GROMACS .gro file of C-alpha atoms in nm:
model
  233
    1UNK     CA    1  14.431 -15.723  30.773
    2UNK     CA    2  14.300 -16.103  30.843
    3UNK     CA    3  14.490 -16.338  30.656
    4UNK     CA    4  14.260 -16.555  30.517
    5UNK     CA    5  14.529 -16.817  30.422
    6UNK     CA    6  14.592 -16.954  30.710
    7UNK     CA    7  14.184 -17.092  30.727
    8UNK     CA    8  14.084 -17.445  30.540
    9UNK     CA    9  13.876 -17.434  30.247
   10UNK     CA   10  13.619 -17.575  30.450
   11UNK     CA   11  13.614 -17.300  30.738
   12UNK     CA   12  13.565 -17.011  30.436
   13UNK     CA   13  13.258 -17.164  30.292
   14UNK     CA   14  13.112 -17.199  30.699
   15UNK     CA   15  13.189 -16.843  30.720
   16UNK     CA   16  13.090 -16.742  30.405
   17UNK     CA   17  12.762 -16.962  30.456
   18UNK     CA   18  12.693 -16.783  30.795
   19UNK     CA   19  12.709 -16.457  30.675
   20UNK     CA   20  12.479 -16.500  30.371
   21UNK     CA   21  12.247 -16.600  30.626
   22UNK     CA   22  12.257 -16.266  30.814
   23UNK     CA   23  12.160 -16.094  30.490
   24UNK     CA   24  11.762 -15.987  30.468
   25UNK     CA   25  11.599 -16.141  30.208
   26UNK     CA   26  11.479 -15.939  29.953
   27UNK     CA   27  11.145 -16.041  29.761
   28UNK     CA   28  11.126 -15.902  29.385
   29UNK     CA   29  10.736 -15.761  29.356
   30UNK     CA   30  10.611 -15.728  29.022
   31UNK     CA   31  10.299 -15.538  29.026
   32UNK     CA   32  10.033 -15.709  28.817
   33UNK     CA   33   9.919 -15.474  28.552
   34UNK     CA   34   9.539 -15.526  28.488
   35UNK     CA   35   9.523 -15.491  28.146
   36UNK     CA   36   9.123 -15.427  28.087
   37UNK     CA   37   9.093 -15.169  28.320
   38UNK     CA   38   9.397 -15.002  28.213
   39UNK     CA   39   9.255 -14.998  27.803
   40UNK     CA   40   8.923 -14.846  27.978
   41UNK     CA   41   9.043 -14.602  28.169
   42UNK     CA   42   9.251 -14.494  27.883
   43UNK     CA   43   8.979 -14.461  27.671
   44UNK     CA   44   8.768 -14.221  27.911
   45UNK     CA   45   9.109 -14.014  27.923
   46UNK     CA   46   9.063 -13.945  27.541
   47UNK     CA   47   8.704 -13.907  27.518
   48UNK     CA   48   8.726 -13.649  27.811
   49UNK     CA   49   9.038 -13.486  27.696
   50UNK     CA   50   8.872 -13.486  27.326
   51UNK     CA   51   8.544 -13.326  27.439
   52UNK     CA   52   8.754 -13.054  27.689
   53UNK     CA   53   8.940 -12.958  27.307
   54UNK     CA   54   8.644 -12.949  27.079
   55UNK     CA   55   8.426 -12.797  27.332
   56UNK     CA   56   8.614 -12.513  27.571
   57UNK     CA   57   8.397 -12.723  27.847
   58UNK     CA   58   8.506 -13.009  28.082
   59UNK     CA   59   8.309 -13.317  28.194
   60UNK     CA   60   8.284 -13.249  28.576
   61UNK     CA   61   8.351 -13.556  28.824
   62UNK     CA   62   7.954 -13.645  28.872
   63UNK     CA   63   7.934 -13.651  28.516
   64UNK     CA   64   8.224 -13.877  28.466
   65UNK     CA   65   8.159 -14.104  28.739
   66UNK     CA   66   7.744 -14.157  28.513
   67UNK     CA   67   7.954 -14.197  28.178
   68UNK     CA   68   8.227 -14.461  28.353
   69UNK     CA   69   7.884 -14.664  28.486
   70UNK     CA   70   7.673 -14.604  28.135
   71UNK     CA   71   7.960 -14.660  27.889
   72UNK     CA   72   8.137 -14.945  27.766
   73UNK     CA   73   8.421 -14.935  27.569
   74UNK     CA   74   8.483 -15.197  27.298
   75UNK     CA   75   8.780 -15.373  27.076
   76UNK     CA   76   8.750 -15.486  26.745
   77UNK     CA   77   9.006 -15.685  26.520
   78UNK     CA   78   9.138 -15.534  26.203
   79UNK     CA   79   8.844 -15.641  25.929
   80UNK     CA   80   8.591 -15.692  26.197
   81UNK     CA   81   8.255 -15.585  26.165
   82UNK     CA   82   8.086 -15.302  26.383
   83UNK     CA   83   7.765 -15.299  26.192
   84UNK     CA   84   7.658 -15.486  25.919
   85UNK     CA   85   7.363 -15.383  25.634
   86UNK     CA   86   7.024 -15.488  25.786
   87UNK     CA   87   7.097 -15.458  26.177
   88UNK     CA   88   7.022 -15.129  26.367
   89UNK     CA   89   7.295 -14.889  26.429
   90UNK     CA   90   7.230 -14.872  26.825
   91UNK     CA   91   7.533 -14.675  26.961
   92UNK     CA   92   7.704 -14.403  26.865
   93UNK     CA   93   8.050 -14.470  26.875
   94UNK     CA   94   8.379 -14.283  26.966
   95UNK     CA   95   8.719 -14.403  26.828
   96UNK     CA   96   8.988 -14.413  27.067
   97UNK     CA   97   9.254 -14.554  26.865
   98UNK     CA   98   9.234 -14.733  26.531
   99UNK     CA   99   9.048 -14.635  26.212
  100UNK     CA  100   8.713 -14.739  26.056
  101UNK     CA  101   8.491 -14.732  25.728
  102UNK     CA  102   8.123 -14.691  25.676
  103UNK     CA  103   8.030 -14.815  25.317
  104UNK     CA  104   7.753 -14.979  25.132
  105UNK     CA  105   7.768 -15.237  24.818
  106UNK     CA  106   7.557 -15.171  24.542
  107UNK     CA  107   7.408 -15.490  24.349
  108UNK     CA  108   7.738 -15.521  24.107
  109UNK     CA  109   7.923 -15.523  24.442
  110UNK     CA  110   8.112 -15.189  24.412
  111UNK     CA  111   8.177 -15.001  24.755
  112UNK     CA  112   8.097 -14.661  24.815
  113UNK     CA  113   8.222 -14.523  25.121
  114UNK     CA  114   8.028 -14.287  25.330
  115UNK     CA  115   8.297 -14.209  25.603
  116UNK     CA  116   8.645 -14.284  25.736
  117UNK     CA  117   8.703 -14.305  26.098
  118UNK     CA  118   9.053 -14.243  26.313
  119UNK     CA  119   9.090 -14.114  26.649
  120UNK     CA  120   8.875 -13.845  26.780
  121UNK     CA  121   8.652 -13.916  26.524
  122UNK     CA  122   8.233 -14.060  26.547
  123UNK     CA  123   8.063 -14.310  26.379
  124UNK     CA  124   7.717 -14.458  26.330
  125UNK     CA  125   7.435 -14.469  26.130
  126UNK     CA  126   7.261 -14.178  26.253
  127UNK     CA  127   6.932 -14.247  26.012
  128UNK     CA  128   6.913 -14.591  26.149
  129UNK     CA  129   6.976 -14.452  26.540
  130UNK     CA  130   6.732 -14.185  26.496
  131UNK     CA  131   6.451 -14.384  26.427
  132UNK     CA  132   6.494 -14.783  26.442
  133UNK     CA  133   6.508 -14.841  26.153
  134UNK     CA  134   6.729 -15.130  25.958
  135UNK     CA  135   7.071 -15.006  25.878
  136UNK     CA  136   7.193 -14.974  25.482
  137UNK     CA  137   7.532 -14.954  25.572
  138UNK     CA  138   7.841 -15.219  25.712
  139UNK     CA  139   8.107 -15.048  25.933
  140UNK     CA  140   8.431 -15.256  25.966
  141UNK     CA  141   8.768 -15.173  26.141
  142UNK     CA  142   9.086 -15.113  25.913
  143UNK     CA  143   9.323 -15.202  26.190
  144UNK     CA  144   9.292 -15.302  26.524
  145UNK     CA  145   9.020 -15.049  26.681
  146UNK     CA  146   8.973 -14.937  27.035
  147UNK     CA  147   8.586 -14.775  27.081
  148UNK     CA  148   8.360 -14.611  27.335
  149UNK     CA  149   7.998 -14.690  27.285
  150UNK     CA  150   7.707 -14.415  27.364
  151UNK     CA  151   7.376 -14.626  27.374
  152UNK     CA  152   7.109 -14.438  27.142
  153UNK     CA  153   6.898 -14.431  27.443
  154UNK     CA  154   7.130 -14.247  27.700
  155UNK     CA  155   7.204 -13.984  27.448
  156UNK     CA  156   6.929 -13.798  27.524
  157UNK     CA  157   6.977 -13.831  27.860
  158UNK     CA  158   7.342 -13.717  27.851
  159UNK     CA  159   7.268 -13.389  27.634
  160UNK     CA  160   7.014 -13.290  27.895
  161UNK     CA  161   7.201 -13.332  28.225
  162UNK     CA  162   7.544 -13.255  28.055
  163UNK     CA  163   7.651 -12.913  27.930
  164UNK     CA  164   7.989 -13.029  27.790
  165UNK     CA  165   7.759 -13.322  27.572
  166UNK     CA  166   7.521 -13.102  27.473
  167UNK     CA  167   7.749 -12.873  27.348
  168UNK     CA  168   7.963 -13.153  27.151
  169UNK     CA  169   7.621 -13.287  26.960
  170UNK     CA  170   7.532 -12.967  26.905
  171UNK     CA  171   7.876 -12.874  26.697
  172UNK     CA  172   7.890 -13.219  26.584
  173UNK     CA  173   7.586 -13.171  26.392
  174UNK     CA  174   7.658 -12.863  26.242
  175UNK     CA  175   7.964 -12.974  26.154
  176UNK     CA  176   7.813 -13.326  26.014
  177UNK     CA  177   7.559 -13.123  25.791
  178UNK     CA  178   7.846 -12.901  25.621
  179UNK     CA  179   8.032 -13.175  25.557
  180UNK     CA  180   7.710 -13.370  25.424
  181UNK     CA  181   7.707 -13.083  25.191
  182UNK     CA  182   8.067 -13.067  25.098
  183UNK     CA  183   8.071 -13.411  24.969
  184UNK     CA  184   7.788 -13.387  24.733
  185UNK     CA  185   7.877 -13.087  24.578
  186UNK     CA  186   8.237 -13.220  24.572
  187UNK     CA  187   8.119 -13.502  24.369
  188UNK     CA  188   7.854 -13.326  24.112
  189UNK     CA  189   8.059 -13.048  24.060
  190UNK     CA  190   8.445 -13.142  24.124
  191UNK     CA  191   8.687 -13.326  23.946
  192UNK     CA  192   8.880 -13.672  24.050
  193UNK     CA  193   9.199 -13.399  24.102
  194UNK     CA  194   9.047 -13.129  24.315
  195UNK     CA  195   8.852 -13.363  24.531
  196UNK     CA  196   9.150 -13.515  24.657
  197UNK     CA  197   9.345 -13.215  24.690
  198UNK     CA  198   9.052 -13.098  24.867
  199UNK     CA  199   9.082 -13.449  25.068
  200UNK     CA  200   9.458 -13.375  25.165
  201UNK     CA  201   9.389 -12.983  25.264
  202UNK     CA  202   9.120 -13.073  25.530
  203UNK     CA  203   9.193 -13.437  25.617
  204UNK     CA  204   9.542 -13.506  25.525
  205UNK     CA  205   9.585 -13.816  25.800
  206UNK     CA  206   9.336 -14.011  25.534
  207UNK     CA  207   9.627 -14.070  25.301
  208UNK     CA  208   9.883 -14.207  25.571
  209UNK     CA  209   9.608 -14.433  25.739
  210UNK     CA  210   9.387 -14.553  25.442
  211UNK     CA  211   9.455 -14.746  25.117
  212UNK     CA  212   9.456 -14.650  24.776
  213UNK     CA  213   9.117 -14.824  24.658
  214UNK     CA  214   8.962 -14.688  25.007
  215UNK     CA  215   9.034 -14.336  24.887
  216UNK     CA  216   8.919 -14.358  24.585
  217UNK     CA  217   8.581 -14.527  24.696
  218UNK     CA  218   8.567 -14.236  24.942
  219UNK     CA  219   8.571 -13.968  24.727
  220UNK     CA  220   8.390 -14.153  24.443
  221UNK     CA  221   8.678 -14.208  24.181
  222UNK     CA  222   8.818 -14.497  24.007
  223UNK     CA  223   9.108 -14.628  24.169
  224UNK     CA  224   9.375 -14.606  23.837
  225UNK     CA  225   9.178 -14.271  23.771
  226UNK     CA  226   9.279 -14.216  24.153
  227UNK     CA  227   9.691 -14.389  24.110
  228UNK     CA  228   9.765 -14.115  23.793
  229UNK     CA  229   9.650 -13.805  24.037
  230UNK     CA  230   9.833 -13.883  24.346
  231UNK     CA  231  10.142 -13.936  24.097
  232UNK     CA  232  10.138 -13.552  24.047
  233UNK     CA  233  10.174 -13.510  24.433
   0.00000   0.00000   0.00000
């Protein structure tokens, strides 16, 4: 073995200078994430993967290359508006990720909620898409909100040239009207107790993503009336 004791101080760093020298330099790349097109393309993942599950059909690759070019997708802040009373609803939107309310505010300035949005869920003013008109409701986000947004006047177009859309409208609506129906007779005919066990049986995520005072405004109870029945759950 070289005996390294019999060199100066000196000579050791030369050598030891030298052979860091020989070494290739290695250059650290950090790929640069871009972080709108990574949110979009994302949020096409879901809305294909969603319509795939509720449908039994797929979006084929001409299809999804029309939607990627027609479609934007949009972000809102938590308490940030996505319609307001007065403006026309002109999308129909798709939630990614987040959660949403559609309400109105009588003229003592109590809320009554229409619908609650989370993921995999739509929302809109369909009365106010359908035919221009001014909308009566707000819709605001609850928490930070990641949508897709179907222009009124593609829709059309979409259900006509796409099977897989067609076929999601087409169960949306149906489903839309039954639960159009549920509601009312849920409020003229059931009480504060069985509407929200009602509420829990067939949307259960409601009461881990919404408030107290939203709930109740949903299913058209007082909020204390609202506090003493979830006590007995």
């Amino acid at each position: 073995m070289f005996d390294t004791s019999i060199l100066s101080n000196q000579t050791i760093m030369s050598l030891t200078n030298e052979m860091n020298s020989a070494l290739p330099t290695v250059i650290s790349v950090i790929p640069v994430v871009n972080t709108e097109e990574a949110i979009r393309a994302n949020a096409f993942t879901c809305l294909f993967n969603h319509i795939k599950l509720y449908t039994g059909k797929e979006i084929c690759d001409t299809e999804a290359v029309l939607l990627k070019k027609l479609l934007k997708y949009r972000v809102l802040r938590k308490r940030q508006y996505l319609l307001q009373e007065g403006d026309v609803c002109r999308y129909l939107y798709y939630v990614v990720d987040g959660a949403l309310r559609m309400y109105s505010v009588n003229s003592r300035g109590q809320e009554s909620i229409l619908a609650l949005g989370v993921e995999n869920n739509w929302i809109g003013d369909r009365e106010s898409m359908a035919h221009g008109i001014p909308s009566n409701y707000n819709i605001d986000a609850i928490e930070h909100t990641i949508l897709l947004q179907f222009p009124v006047e593609y829709i059309e177009l979409f259900i006509k040239t796409m099977p897989a859309f067609a076929t999601l409208i087409r169960l949306q609506t149906k489903e839309f009207s039954i639960d159009t129906q549920k509601r009312i007779y849920a409020v003229l005919n059931l009480t504060a107790e069985e509407r929200y066990r009602e509420l829990l049986a067939t949307r259960p995520e409601f009461g881990q993503r919404f408030s107290q005072n939203l709930i109740a405004a949903y299913l058209g109870v007082k909020p204390e009336t609202l506090s003493r029945v979830r006590k007995r759950y």
